[in-house]
Every structure is written in C-alpha cells, then in structure tokens.
PDB file of C-alpha atoms in Angstrom:
ATOM      1  CA  MET B   1     143.748  66.275  84.443  1.00  0.00           C
ATOM      2  CA  SER B   2     141.650  66.789  88.173  1.00  0.00           C
ATOM      3  CA  VAL B   3     140.477  69.486  89.522  1.00  0.00           C
ATOM      4  CA  ALA B   4     139.934  70.794  93.006  1.00  0.00           C
ATOM      5  CA  LEU B   5     136.592  72.139  94.068  1.00  0.00           C
ATOM      6  CA  GLU B   6     136.616  74.759  96.893  1.00  0.00           C
ATOM      7  CA  GLN B   7     134.503  73.934  99.759  1.00  0.00           C
ATOM      8  CA  VAL B   8     131.947  76.358 100.087  1.00  0.00           C
ATOM      9  CA  PRO B   9     129.902  76.274 103.727  1.00  0.00           C
ATOM     10  CA  LEU B  10     125.920  75.810 103.120  1.00  0.00           C
ATOM     11  CA  ALA B  11     125.498  78.904 104.484  1.00  0.00           C
ATOM     12  CA  VAL B  12     127.678  82.225 105.471  1.00  0.00           C
ATOM     13  CA  MET B  13     126.620  84.280 108.148  1.00  0.00           C
ATOM     14  CA  ASP B  14     126.494  88.586 107.904  1.00  0.00           C
ATOM     15  CA  ASN B  15     129.357  88.543 110.418  1.00  0.00           C
ATOM     16  CA  ARG B  16     131.431  87.413 107.163  1.00  0.00           C
ATOM     17  CA  ASP B  17     130.559  90.507 105.707  1.00  0.00           C
ATOM     18  CA  PRO B  18     132.631  93.391 107.111  1.00  0.00           C
ATOM     19  CA  GLN B  19     130.549  96.324 105.769  1.00  0.00           C
ATOM     20  CA  LEU B  20     127.441  94.765 106.208  1.00  0.00           C
ATOM     21  CA  PHE B  21     128.198  93.643 109.484  1.00  0.00           C
ATOM     22  CA  GLY B  22     128.659  97.473 110.759  1.00  0.00           C
ATOM     23  CA  GLU B  23     125.588  98.263 108.980  1.00  0.00           C
ATOM     24  CA  LEU B  24     123.167  96.041 110.810  1.00  0.00           C
ATOM     25  CA  ILE B  25     124.809  97.022 114.562  1.00  0.00           C
ATOM     26  CA  ALA B  26     124.131 100.453 113.894  1.00  0.00           C
ATOM     27  CA  ALA B  27     120.920  99.520 113.565  1.00  0.00           C
ATOM     28  CA  ILE B  28     120.794  97.225 116.532  1.00  0.00           C
ATOM     29  CA  GLU B  29     122.515 100.623 118.531  1.00  0.00           C
ATOM     30  CA  GLU B  30     118.953 102.607 116.792  1.00  0.00           C
ATOM     31  CA  VAL B  31     116.584 100.569 118.489  1.00  0.00           C
ATOM     32  CA  ALA B  32     118.545 100.084 121.503  1.00  0.00           C
ATOM     33  CA  ALA B  33     119.098 103.937 122.057  1.00  0.00           C
ATOM     34  CA  THR B  34     115.346 104.222 122.128  1.00  0.00           C
ATOM     35  CA  GLY B  35     114.522 101.125 124.448  1.00  0.00           C
ATOM     36  CA  ALA B  36     111.617 100.518 121.967  1.00  0.00           C
ATOM     37  CA  PHE B  37     112.731  96.891 121.850  1.00  0.00           C
ATOM     38  CA  THR B  38     108.888  95.307 121.234  1.00  0.00           C
ATOM     39  CA  GLY B  39     106.987  97.282 118.411  1.00  0.00           C
ATOM     40  CA  GLY B  40     107.255 100.798 117.932  1.00  0.00           C
ATOM     41  CA  VAL B  41     108.670 102.239 115.094  1.00  0.00           C
ATOM     42  CA  ALA B  42     111.308  99.851 113.961  1.00  0.00           C
ATOM     43  CA  VAL B  43     108.737  97.039 113.003  1.00  0.00           C
ATOM     44  CA  GLU B  44     106.083  99.354 111.826  1.00  0.00           C
ATOM     45  CA  ARG B  45     108.515 100.821 109.176  1.00  0.00           C
ATOM     46  CA  PHE B  46     109.736  97.115 108.207  1.00  0.00           C
ATOM     47  CA  GLU B  47     106.650  96.073 108.262  1.00  0.00           C
ATOM     48  CA  LEU B  48     105.542  98.719 105.579  1.00  0.00           C
ATOM     49  CA  ASP B  49     108.761  98.356 103.546  1.00  0.00           C
ATOM     50  CA  PHE B  50     108.249  94.718 103.052  1.00  0.00           C
ATOM     51  CA  ALA B  51     104.659  94.871 102.713  1.00  0.00           C
ATOM     52  CA  SER B  52     106.444  97.871  99.288  1.00  0.00           C
ATOM     53  CA  TRP B  53     108.627  94.626  98.184  1.00  0.00           C
ATOM     54  CA  CYS B  54     106.493  91.732  98.012  1.00  0.00           C
ATOM     55  CA  GLU B  55     103.958  94.519  96.389  1.00  0.00           C
ATOM     56  CA  ALA B  56     100.669  93.365  99.115  1.00  0.00           C
ATOM     57  CA  PRO B  57      99.331  96.006 100.809  1.00  0.00           C
ATOM     58  CA  HIS B  58      99.779  94.512 104.016  1.00  0.00           C
ATOM     59  CA  ALA B  59     102.610  92.165 106.112  1.00  0.00           C
ATOM     60  CA  VAL B  60     102.460  91.903 109.505  1.00  0.00           C
ATOM     61  CA  GLY B  61     105.544  90.754 111.370  1.00  0.00           C
ATOM     62  CA  VAL B  62     105.611  87.555 113.864  1.00  0.00           C
ATOM     63  CA  SER B  63     108.040  85.695 115.743  1.00  0.00           C
ATOM     64  CA  SER B  64     109.064  82.918 113.288  1.00  0.00           C
ATOM     65  CA  GLY B  65     107.878  81.504 110.024  1.00  0.00           C
ATOM     66  CA  THR B  66     106.129  78.695 112.207  1.00  0.00           C
ATOM     67  CA  ASP B  67     104.146  81.102 114.076  1.00  0.00           C
ATOM     68  CA  ALA B  68     102.971  82.621 110.849  1.00  0.00           C
ATOM     69  CA  LEU B  69     101.152  79.816 109.411  1.00  0.00           C
ATOM     70  CA  VAL B  70      99.791  79.442 112.887  1.00  0.00           C
ATOM     71  CA  PHE B  71      98.586  83.226 112.745  1.00  0.00           C
ATOM     72  CA  ALA B  72      96.849  82.529 109.030  1.00  0.00           C
ATOM     73  CA  LEU B  73      95.105  79.799 109.470  1.00  0.00           C
ATOM     74  CA  ARG B  74      93.902  81.057 112.336  1.00  0.00           C
ATOM     75  CA  ALA B  75      92.845  84.002 110.886  1.00  0.00           C
ATOM     76  CA  LEU B  76      91.460  82.221 108.047  1.00  0.00           C
ATOM     77  CA  GLY B  77      89.143  80.259 110.672  1.00  0.00           C
ATOM     78  CA  ILE B  78      91.226  77.069 109.999  1.00  0.00           C
ATOM     79  CA  GLY B  79      90.505  74.601 113.387  1.00  0.00           C
ATOM     80  CA  PRO B  80      89.359  71.507 114.620  1.00  0.00           C
ATOM     81  CA  GLY B  81      86.857  69.679 111.874  1.00  0.00           C
ATOM     82  CA  CYS B  82      89.066  70.833 109.270  1.00  0.00           C
ATOM     83  CA  GLU B  83      91.676  69.058 107.172  1.00  0.00           C
ATOM     84  CA  VAL B  84      94.125  70.790 105.222  1.00  0.00           C
ATOM     85  CA  VAL B  85      96.341  69.764 102.370  1.00  0.00           C
ATOM     86  CA  VAL B  86      99.819  70.105 102.728  1.00  0.00           C
ATOM     87  CA  PRO B  87     102.385  68.845 100.651  1.00  0.00           C
ATOM     88  CA  ALA B  88     104.272  65.717 101.482  1.00  0.00           C
ATOM     89  CA  ASN B  89     108.090  67.186 101.077  1.00  0.00           C
ATOM     90  CA  SER B  90     108.035  69.968 103.103  1.00  0.00           C
ATOM     91  CA  PHE B  91     109.462  71.213 106.639  1.00  0.00           C
ATOM     92  CA  ILE B  92     107.956  70.146 109.245  1.00  0.00           C
ATOM     93  CA  ALA B  93     105.932  73.309 110.214  1.00  0.00           C
ATOM     94  CA  THR B  94     104.122  73.501 107.381  1.00  0.00           C
ATOM     95  CA  ALA B  95     101.819  70.629 108.751  1.00  0.00           C
ATOM     96  CA  GLU B  96     102.874  71.189 112.222  1.00  0.00           C
ATOM     97  CA  ALA B  97     100.796  74.353 112.563  1.00  0.00           C
ATOM     98  CA  VAL B  98      97.474  72.562 110.558  1.00  0.00           C
ATOM     99  CA  SER B  99      98.158  70.466 113.525  1.00  0.00           C
ATOM    100  CA  LEU B 100      98.633  73.280 116.219  1.00  0.00           C
ATOM    101  CA  VAL B 101      95.813  74.927 115.300  1.00  0.00           C
ATOM    102  CA  GLY B 102      93.299  71.380 115.954  1.00  0.00           C
ATOM    103  CA  ALA B 103      92.738  70.847 111.838  1.00  0.00           C
ATOM    104  CA  ARG B 104      94.245  67.692 110.664  1.00  0.00           C
ATOM    105  CA  PRO B 105      97.294  67.908 107.738  1.00  0.00           C
ATOM    106  CA  ARG B 106      96.246  65.375 104.544  1.00  0.00           C
ATOM    107  CA  PHE B 107      99.486  64.732 102.500  1.00  0.00           C
ATOM    108  CA  ALA B 108      99.748  65.460  99.080  1.00  0.00           C
ATOM    109  CA  ASP B 109     102.101  63.847  96.781  1.00  0.00           C
ATOM    110  CA  VAL B 110     104.859  66.538  95.043  1.00  0.00           C
ATOM    111  CA  ASP B 111     105.943  66.170  91.190  1.00  0.00           C
ATOM    112  CA  ALA B 112     109.457  63.612  91.195  1.00  0.00           C
ATOM    113  CA  ARG B 113     111.176  66.632  89.168  1.00  0.00           C
ATOM    114  CA  THR B 114     110.128  69.892  90.709  1.00  0.00           C
ATOM    115  CA  HIS B 115     109.184  68.203  93.805  1.00  0.00           C
ATOM    116  CA  LEU B 116     106.408  70.573  94.503  1.00  0.00           C
ATOM    117  CA  ILE B 117     102.639  69.933  94.385  1.00  0.00           C
ATOM    118  CA  THR B 118     100.492  70.216  91.134  1.00  0.00           C
ATOM    119  CA  LEU B 119      97.021  70.489  90.889  1.00  0.00           C
ATOM    120  CA  ASP B 120      96.460  66.926  89.777  1.00  0.00           C
ATOM    121  CA  LEU B 121      98.488  65.593  93.230  1.00  0.00           C
ATOM    122  CA  LEU B 122      96.092  67.753  95.379  1.00  0.00           C
ATOM    123  CA  GLU B 123      93.136  66.963  93.517  1.00  0.00           C
ATOM    124  CA  ARG B 124      94.480  62.802  95.121  1.00  0.00           C
ATOM    125  CA  ALA B 125      94.024  64.230  98.734  1.00  0.00           C
ATOM    126  CA  LEU B 126      91.005  65.755  98.319  1.00  0.00           C
ATOM    127  CA  THR B 127      88.151  65.182 100.851  1.00  0.00           C
ATOM    128  CA  PRO B 128      84.814  66.438 101.673  1.00  0.00           C
ATOM    129  CA  SER B 129      86.193  68.335 105.108  1.00  0.00           C
ATOM    130  CA  VAL B 130      88.981  69.946 102.829  1.00  0.00           C
ATOM    131  CA  ARG B 131      88.861  73.728 103.673  1.00  0.00           C
ATOM    132  CA  CYS B 132      92.375  74.916 102.606  1.00  0.00           C
ATOM    133  CA  VAL B 133      95.541  73.896 100.985  1.00  0.00           C
ATOM    134  CA  ILE B 134      98.852  75.360 101.435  1.00  0.00           C
ATOM    135  CA  PRO B 135     101.441  75.089  98.176  1.00  0.00           C
ATOM    136  CA  VAL B 136     104.923  75.333  99.631  1.00  0.00           C
ATOM    137  CA  HIS B 137     107.519  77.556  97.147  1.00  0.00           C
ATOM    138  CA  LEU B 138     110.404  75.089  98.287  1.00  0.00           C
ATOM    139  CA  TYR B 139     114.169  75.537  97.405  1.00  0.00           C
ATOM    140  CA  GLY B 140     113.000  79.072  95.672  1.00  0.00           C
ATOM    141  CA  ARG B 141     110.751  77.196  92.855  1.00  0.00           C
ATOM    142  CA  THR B 142     107.022  78.369  92.265  1.00  0.00           C
ATOM    143  CA  VAL B 143     104.220  76.059  92.104  1.00  0.00           C
ATOM    144  CA  ASP B 144     102.171  76.382  89.147  1.00  0.00           C
ATOM    145  CA  MET B 145      99.255  78.360  91.097  1.00  0.00           C
ATOM    146  CA  ALA B 146      96.592  79.366  88.616  1.00  0.00           C
ATOM    147  CA  PRO B 147      95.204  75.778  87.817  1.00  0.00           C
ATOM    148  CA  ILE B 148      95.575  75.366  92.046  1.00  0.00           C
ATOM    149  CA  MET B 149      93.874  78.834  92.105  1.00  0.00           C
ATOM    150  CA  GLU B 150      91.236  78.155  89.558  1.00  0.00           C
ATOM    151  CA  ARG B 151      89.883  75.039  91.436  1.00  0.00           C
ATOM    152  CA  ALA B 152      90.208  76.061  95.058  1.00  0.00           C
ATOM    153  CA  ARG B 153      87.662  78.638  93.832  1.00  0.00           C
ATOM    154  CA  ARG B 154      85.162  76.551  92.294  1.00  0.00           C
ATOM    155  CA  ASP B 155      85.182  74.950  95.237  1.00  0.00           C
ATOM    156  CA  GLY B 156      85.312  77.706  98.215  1.00  0.00           C
ATOM    157  CA  MET B 157      88.842  76.335  99.497  1.00  0.00           C
ATOM    158  CA  LEU B 158      91.410  79.026 100.893  1.00  0.00           C
ATOM    159  CA  VAL B 159      94.644  78.916  99.761  1.00  0.00           C
ATOM    160  CA  LEU B 160      97.421  79.762 102.352  1.00  0.00           C
ATOM    161  CA  GLU B 161     101.191  80.448 100.222  1.00  0.00           C
ATOM    162  CA  ASP B 162     104.181  79.064 101.875  1.00  0.00           C
ATOM    163  CA  ALA B 163     107.394  81.203 100.439  1.00  0.00           C
ATOM    164  CA  SER B 164     109.419  80.661 103.465  1.00  0.00           C
ATOM    165  CA  GLN B 165     112.220  79.459 100.443  1.00  0.00           C
ATOM    166  CA  ALA B 166     110.825  82.207  98.073  1.00  0.00           C
ATOM    167  CA  HIS B 167     111.891  85.754  99.481  1.00  0.00           C
ATOM    168  CA  GLY B 168     111.293  87.746  95.673  1.00  0.00           C
ATOM    169  CA  ALA B 169     110.143  84.523  93.635  1.00  0.00           C
ATOM    170  CA  ARG B 170     107.914  85.142  91.120  1.00  0.00           C
ATOM    171  CA  TYR B 171     104.704  83.564  89.623  1.00  0.00           C
ATOM    172  CA  ARG B 172     103.484  85.203  86.088  1.00  0.00           C
ATOM    173  CA  GLY B 173     104.849  88.376  86.998  1.00  0.00           C
ATOM    174  CA  GLN B 174     103.188  88.087  90.544  1.00  0.00           C
ATOM    175  CA  ARG B 175     104.997  88.089  93.599  1.00  0.00           C
ATOM    176  CA  VAL B 176     104.619  84.672  95.592  1.00  0.00           C
ATOM    177  CA  GLY B 177     102.657  85.154  98.683  1.00  0.00           C
ATOM    178  CA  THR B 178      99.977  87.449  97.157  1.00  0.00           C
ATOM    179  CA  ILE B 179      98.700  85.059  94.778  1.00  0.00           C
ATOM    180  CA  GLY B 180      96.466  83.403  97.585  1.00  0.00           C
ATOM    181  CA  ASP B 181      93.892  84.834 100.315  1.00  0.00           C
ATOM    182  CA  ALA B 182      97.232  85.178 102.238  1.00  0.00           C
ATOM    183  CA  GLY B 183     101.605  84.378 102.340  1.00  0.00           C
ATOM    184  CA  THR B 184     103.718  83.647 104.647  1.00  0.00           C
ATOM    185  CA  PHE B 185     107.399  84.126 105.629  1.00  0.00           C
ATOM    186  CA  SER B 186     110.648  83.157 107.535  1.00  0.00           C
ATOM    187  CA  PHE B 187     113.191  85.087 108.182  1.00  0.00           C
ATOM    188  CA  TYR B 188     115.142  82.349 110.093  1.00  0.00           C
ATOM    189  CA  PRO B 189     118.801  83.582 110.143  1.00  0.00           C
ATOM    190  CA  ALA B 190     119.811  81.030 106.844  1.00  0.00           C
ATOM    191  CA  LYS B 191     117.505  82.351 104.841  1.00  0.00           C
ATOM    192  CA  ASN B 192     117.956  84.806 102.132  1.00  0.00           C
ATOM    193  CA  LEU B 193     116.661  87.077 104.459  1.00  0.00           C
ATOM    194  CA  GLY B 194     117.654  86.297 107.362  1.00  0.00           C
ATOM    195  CA  GLY B 195     117.743  88.004 111.117  1.00  0.00           C
ATOM    196  CA  TRP B 196     119.441  87.751 113.923  1.00  0.00           C
ATOM    197  CA  GLY B 197     117.379  84.884 115.325  1.00  0.00           C
ATOM    198  CA  ASP B 198     113.696  84.162 114.536  1.00  0.00           C
ATOM    199  CA  GLY B 199     111.075  86.335 112.762  1.00  0.00           C
ATOM    200  CA  GLY B 200     108.414  85.640 109.788  1.00  0.00           C
ATOM    201  CA  ALA B 201     105.575  87.519 108.801  1.00  0.00           C
ATOM    202  CA  VAL B 202     102.192  87.016 107.362  1.00  0.00           C
ATOM    203  CA  ILE B 203     101.447  89.396 103.838  1.00  0.00           C
ATOM    204  CA  THR B 204      97.439  89.545 102.080  1.00  0.00           C
ATOM    205  CA  SER B 205      95.405  91.822 100.621  1.00  0.00           C
ATOM    206  CA  ARG B 206      92.792  91.468 103.250  1.00  0.00           C
ATOM    207  CA  ALA B 207      92.905  94.194 105.941  1.00  0.00           C
ATOM    208  CA  GLN B 208      90.317  92.382 108.061  1.00  0.00           C
ATOM    209  CA  LEU B 209      92.884  88.834 107.762  1.00  0.00           C
ATOM    210  CA  ALA B 210      95.835  91.314 108.632  1.00  0.00           C
ATOM    211  CA  ASP B 211      94.432  93.013 112.045  1.00  0.00           C
ATOM    212  CA  ARG B 212      93.398  89.657 112.693  1.00  0.00           C
ATOM    213  CA  VAL B 213      96.704  88.355 112.702  1.00  0.00           C
ATOM    214  CA  ARG B 214      97.824  90.877 114.406  1.00  0.00           C
ATOM    215  CA  LEU B 215      95.256  90.604 117.400  1.00  0.00           C
ATOM    216  CA  LEU B 216      96.780  86.825 117.559  1.00  0.00           C
ATOM    217  CA  ARG B 217     100.463  87.492 117.612  1.00  0.00           C
ATOM    218  CA  SER B 218      99.413  89.711 120.689  1.00  0.00           C
ATOM    219  CA  HIS B 219      97.217  88.130 123.331  1.00  0.00           C
ATOM    220  CA  GLY B 220      94.299  89.387 121.596  1.00  0.00           C
ATOM    221  CA  GLU B 221      94.798  93.073 123.055  1.00  0.00           C
ATOM    222  CA  SER B 222      93.461  95.586 121.198  1.00  0.00           C
ATOM    223  CA  PRO B 223      93.522  98.580 122.266  1.00  0.00           C
ATOM    224  CA  ARG B 224      96.007  98.278 125.154  1.00  0.00           C
ATOM    225  CA  TYR B 225      94.270  95.895 128.312  1.00  0.00           C
ATOM    226  CA  ARG B 226      91.609  94.865 126.066  1.00  0.00           C
ATOM    227  CA  HIS B 227      91.929  91.233 125.197  1.00  0.00           C
ATOM    228  CA  ARG B 228      89.450  90.474 122.300  1.00  0.00           C
ATOM    229  CA  VAL B 229      90.245  86.903 120.949  1.00  0.00           C
ATOM    230  CA  ILE B 230      92.817  84.649 122.724  1.00  0.00           C
ATOM    231  CA  GLY B 231      96.177  84.555 120.864  1.00  0.00           C
ATOM    232  CA  THR B 232      99.396  84.833 122.270  1.00  0.00           C
ATOM    233  CA  THR B 233     103.484  86.169 122.779  1.00  0.00           C
ATOM    234  CA  GLY B 234     104.063  86.188 118.803  1.00  0.00           C
ATOM    235  CA  ARG B 235     105.376  89.426 117.808  1.00  0.00           C
ATOM    236  CA  LEU B 236     108.287  90.195 115.704  1.00  0.00           C
ATOM    237  CA  ASP B 237     111.103  91.956 117.916  1.00  0.00           C
ATOM    238  CA  ALA B 238     112.285  95.281 117.153  1.00  0.00           C
ATOM    239  CA  ILE B 239     115.741  94.465 117.182  1.00  0.00           C
ATOM    240  CA  GLN B 240     115.010  91.565 114.430  1.00  0.00           C
ATOM    241  CA  ALA B 241     113.082  94.364 112.099  1.00  0.00           C
ATOM    242  CA  ALA B 242     116.100  96.597 112.445  1.00  0.00           C
ATOM    243  CA  VAL B 243     118.308  93.672 110.947  1.00  0.00           C
ATOM    244  CA  LEU B 244     116.147  93.061 108.505  1.00  0.00           C
ATOM    245  CA  SER B 245     114.722  96.566 106.636  1.00  0.00           C
ATOM    246  CA  ARG B 246     118.724  96.607 106.524  1.00  0.00           C
ATOM    247  CA  LYS B 247     118.724  93.620 104.961  1.00  0.00           C
ATOM    248  CA  LEU B 248     115.807  94.012 102.280  1.00  0.00           C
ATOM    249  CA  SER B 249     117.762  96.812 100.840  1.00  0.00           C
ATOM    250  CA  TYR B 250     120.594  94.402  99.398  1.00  0.00           C
ATOM    251  CA  LEU B 251     117.967  90.871  98.784  1.00  0.00           C
ATOM    252  CA  ASP B 252     117.047  91.894  95.136  1.00  0.00           C
ATOM    253  CA  GLU B 253     120.726  92.317  94.229  1.00  0.00           C
ATOM    254  CA  ARG B 254     121.807  89.374  96.540  1.00  0.00           C
ATOM    255  CA  ASN B 255     118.899  87.265  94.897  1.00  0.00           C
ATOM    256  CA  GLN B 256     120.794  88.163  91.455  1.00  0.00           C
ATOM    257  CA  GLN B 257     123.949  87.249  92.022  1.00  0.00           C
ATOM    258  CA  ARG B 258     122.812  84.150  93.435  1.00  0.00           C
ATOM    259  CA  GLY B 259     121.127  83.710  89.881  1.00  0.00           C
ATOM    260  CA  GLY B 260     124.377  84.526  87.976  1.00  0.00           C
ATOM    261  CA  CYS B 261     125.681  81.855  89.655  1.00  0.00           C
ATOM    262  CA  CYS B 262     123.380  79.219  88.989  1.00  0.00           C
ATOM    263  CA  ARG B 263     123.429  80.634  85.488  1.00  0.00           C
ATOM    264  CA  ARG B 264     126.881  80.159  84.876  1.00  0.00           C
ATOM    265  CA  PRO B 265     128.010  76.753  83.151  1.00  0.00           C
ATOM    266  CA  ASN B 266     129.376  74.470  85.434  1.00  0.00           C
ATOM    267  CA  HIS B 267     129.665  71.400  83.080  1.00  0.00           C
ATOM    268  CA  ASP B 268     127.710  71.718  80.035  1.00  0.00           C
ATOM    269  CA  PRO B 269     127.185  75.511  79.180  1.00  0.00           C
ATOM    270  CA  SER B 270     124.087  74.325  76.679  1.00  0.00           C
ATOM    271  CA  LEU B 271     122.020  73.602  79.498  1.00  0.00           C
ATOM    272  CA  HIS B 272     121.297  77.433  80.117  1.00  0.00           C
ATOM    273  CA  SER B 273     121.274  78.421  76.396  1.00  0.00           C
ATOM    274  CA  ASN B 274     117.245  78.205  76.678  1.00  0.00           C
ATOM    275  CA  LEU B 275     117.059  80.363  80.367  1.00  0.00           C
ATOM    276  CA  PRO B 276     117.781  83.773  79.443  1.00  0.00           C
ATOM    277  CA  GLN B 277     114.190  85.186  80.693  1.00  0.00           C
ATOM    278  CA  PHE B 278     115.504  83.699  84.457  1.00  0.00           C
ATOM    279  CA  THR B 279     116.686  86.774  86.897  1.00  0.00           C
ATOM    280  CA  ALA B 280     117.770  83.650  89.459  1.00  0.00           C
ATOM    281  CA  VAL B 281     116.702  80.019  89.604  1.00  0.00           C
ATOM    282  CA  TRP B 282     117.492  77.293  91.804  1.00  0.00           C
ATOM    283  CA  THR B 283     119.631  74.506  91.122  1.00  0.00           C
ATOM    284  CA  PHE B 284     118.594  70.565  92.367  1.00  0.00           C
ATOM    285  CA  THR B 285     122.091  69.681  91.100  1.00  0.00           C
ATOM    286  CA  PRO B 286     125.161  71.201  89.235  1.00  0.00           C
ATOM    287  CA  THR B 287     123.804  70.065  86.509  1.00  0.00           C
ATOM    288  CA  GLU B 288     120.393  70.347  86.239  1.00  0.00           C
ATOM    289  CA  VAL B 289     118.251  73.479  85.796  1.00  0.00           C
ATOM    290  CA  PRO B 290     114.572  73.926  86.370  1.00  0.00           C
ATOM    291  CA  ILE B 291     112.464  74.776  82.637  1.00  0.00           C
ATOM    292  CA  THR B 292     109.277  76.622  82.967  1.00  0.00           C
ATOM    293  CA  LYS B 293     107.147  77.654  80.404  1.00  0.00           C
ATOM    294  CA  TYR B 294     105.822  80.658  81.924  1.00  0.00           C
ATOM    295  CA  GLY B 295     108.894  82.359  82.581  1.00  0.00           C
ATOM    296  CA  ASP B 296     108.471  82.987  86.404  1.00  0.00           C
ATOM    297  CA  ARG B 297     111.492  84.453  88.434  1.00  0.00           C
ATOM    298  CA  HIS B 298     112.640  81.249  90.482  1.00  0.00           C
ATOM    299  CA  VAL B 299     115.363  82.226  93.979  1.00  0.00           C
ATOM    300  CA  THR B 300     118.043  80.726  94.454  1.00  0.00           C
ATOM    301  CA  SER B 301     117.265  79.778  98.000  1.00  0.00           C
ATOM    302  CA  ILE B 302     120.276  77.644  99.043  1.00  0.00           C
ATOM    303  CA  PRO B 303     123.613  77.768  98.097  1.00  0.00           C
ATOM    304  CA  ASN B 304     124.444  75.907  94.467  1.00  0.00           C
ATOM    305  CA  PRO B 305     128.169  73.886  96.262  1.00  0.00           C
ATOM    306  CA  SER B 306     129.659  75.291  93.020  1.00  0.00           C
ATOM    307  CA  CYS B 307     129.089  78.524  93.302  1.00  0.00           C
ATOM    308  CA  PRO B 308     130.983  80.581  96.320  1.00  0.00           C
ATOM    309  CA  GLU B 309     128.859  84.038  95.877  1.00  0.00           C
ATOM    310  CA  THR B 310     125.683  82.295  96.202  1.00  0.00           C
ATOM    311  CA  SER B 311     126.592  81.454 100.145  1.00  0.00           C
ATOM    312  CA  ARG B 312     126.536  85.170 100.801  1.00  0.00           C
ATOM    313  CA  GLY B 313     123.818  87.105 103.191  1.00  0.00           C
TER     314      GLY B 313
END
C-alpha cells in the first residue's frame, strides 16, 4: 500500500503565520513612528536581547552574515599575508569573507558523516602562515570545538565561529558562537531567526573587539564625523532589528518544535531511542540522525521534508 507524502516547502515566510505577521507589522509601525531607521533604540534593544540570548557579553548588529564575518576578521587583525582555514563544505561567504579582507583561504576537508571540520582534518591544512580558523556549525549541527580550541590556543591561532545555520545550538552546554574569539550569525529571511531582509551579528566576550566591529560597520566613525579607521556602511537597519526582536522571543519554542519533528519516528522508531537528551537535532535524511557522545544540543536549521511543522518560522 502506497502512502501519499505531503509536499512541504523548504521554508515558509512569516506572511503565512497571521498572528506573527500582525506582530511584526506592529513592530515596523513602531519604528516608522519614531523615524529612527538607522541605529537607535530598536537596534540597541535587539543587540542587548540577542547578546543575552546567546549568553555573550556583546552583540553587534550588522548588515548581513557576510559582513559579520568580514568585520570580525578585520577586528581580529586578519588581512594580507594571513591564511585562514575554512571548511570546504560551507556556503561561499565563509571563504569569500577571508578573500575580502585580503587574506588567503585554506580549505580543509570535512568528516564524511557529519560534514563538519574536525581537528584531524584541520591539522592537514595548517601552514606557518595560518592565523585563524573558521569552524562552521553547519545544518544546525555543532563542530567538535574542544580539540580545535586546544590546538588553536597552543599555536596562537584565532578562532572565529560561523554560526549562521546554528541559532540556539549548544556545544557541551555552551551556546555556539561564544566558544571562540568571536561568533557570527546571519539573519537572512530563511534562517531560524530571519529578518525581513538581510542582517547579521557578531558576538564576543571581548569588549575591544566589539567596539572595533562597531567602528567598521559605520565608516570608522566615533564620535559623529570623527573617522578613526576605514570602514563602510554595514549597519543593521532598525526595521530589521525590530522584526528580529519580536521573532527572538519565539525562537526557543520554534527550535523545539523543529526538534520534536526530527525526534518523531519517520521509518524506524529505534533510530531515535538513544537520543532522549536532544532538544533539537538536524536530520540529513528522514532515516539518519546524528549521534554525539557529549549530549550536544543541535538545532534544525533546514526543514525535515517529512515534518510540516519544521517549515515554520
């Protein structure tokens, strides 16, 4: 007997959720009423809320996930003459950002099962010119960071986490993006936390690094009309910040909904019997569930085709 499977879109935009859509329109109207479209209270509020949610001291909103990587690399002092190890399996922005700051990307292979970079594969890409490594938490799944951090600290390498597909994921109890020297996020509309346009953020525990990113995103300006470094226009718009602030309040709940679908037996219930500790996981196929010996909390960043609920938000 054949069973007809429901066709589920890869992503469902916010206009398909009437209650959320109404809240977001109201948030945009609040910004419009103030006339503060660049910076201002909406951006400051989101930065504080996102930093708190990430359990990081500092969050700086920027214009995209790509700019988040570029600004973070520049703030870390990466530029011409430097090499940066990036995983071969990632969106082009990871390596592109390295090239944009004048450095040279060095590609490391990824694990055949997890599709993520590992210490062993990273070590094969190292040269004396490598100053930084960018582990990418891809598909909501966390890179095994502890051995990478140990090697990086031993050799004096910087670590920049690309968490653009891992909003809410944890590694050994710690939010991804807070483990290395800095972490970057994208708020592209299809992300778990997506705006109504492009946006991104850099998070860090280092106040000086956060201040440097703030300079770089706004022409190196501080105070007004005093330009200290060469920067660009890379700020997070107030309208995007307002949308993201409203959606952030639902993010944990939405991540859990996605995870519930992934824990639901698709073909063989025994596949999920050893994963009771997961709040949310990414599944590469309906029958393949990633297993970790650390009880890390992955998040579902792209919908599971067999679960309609995961396509929301």
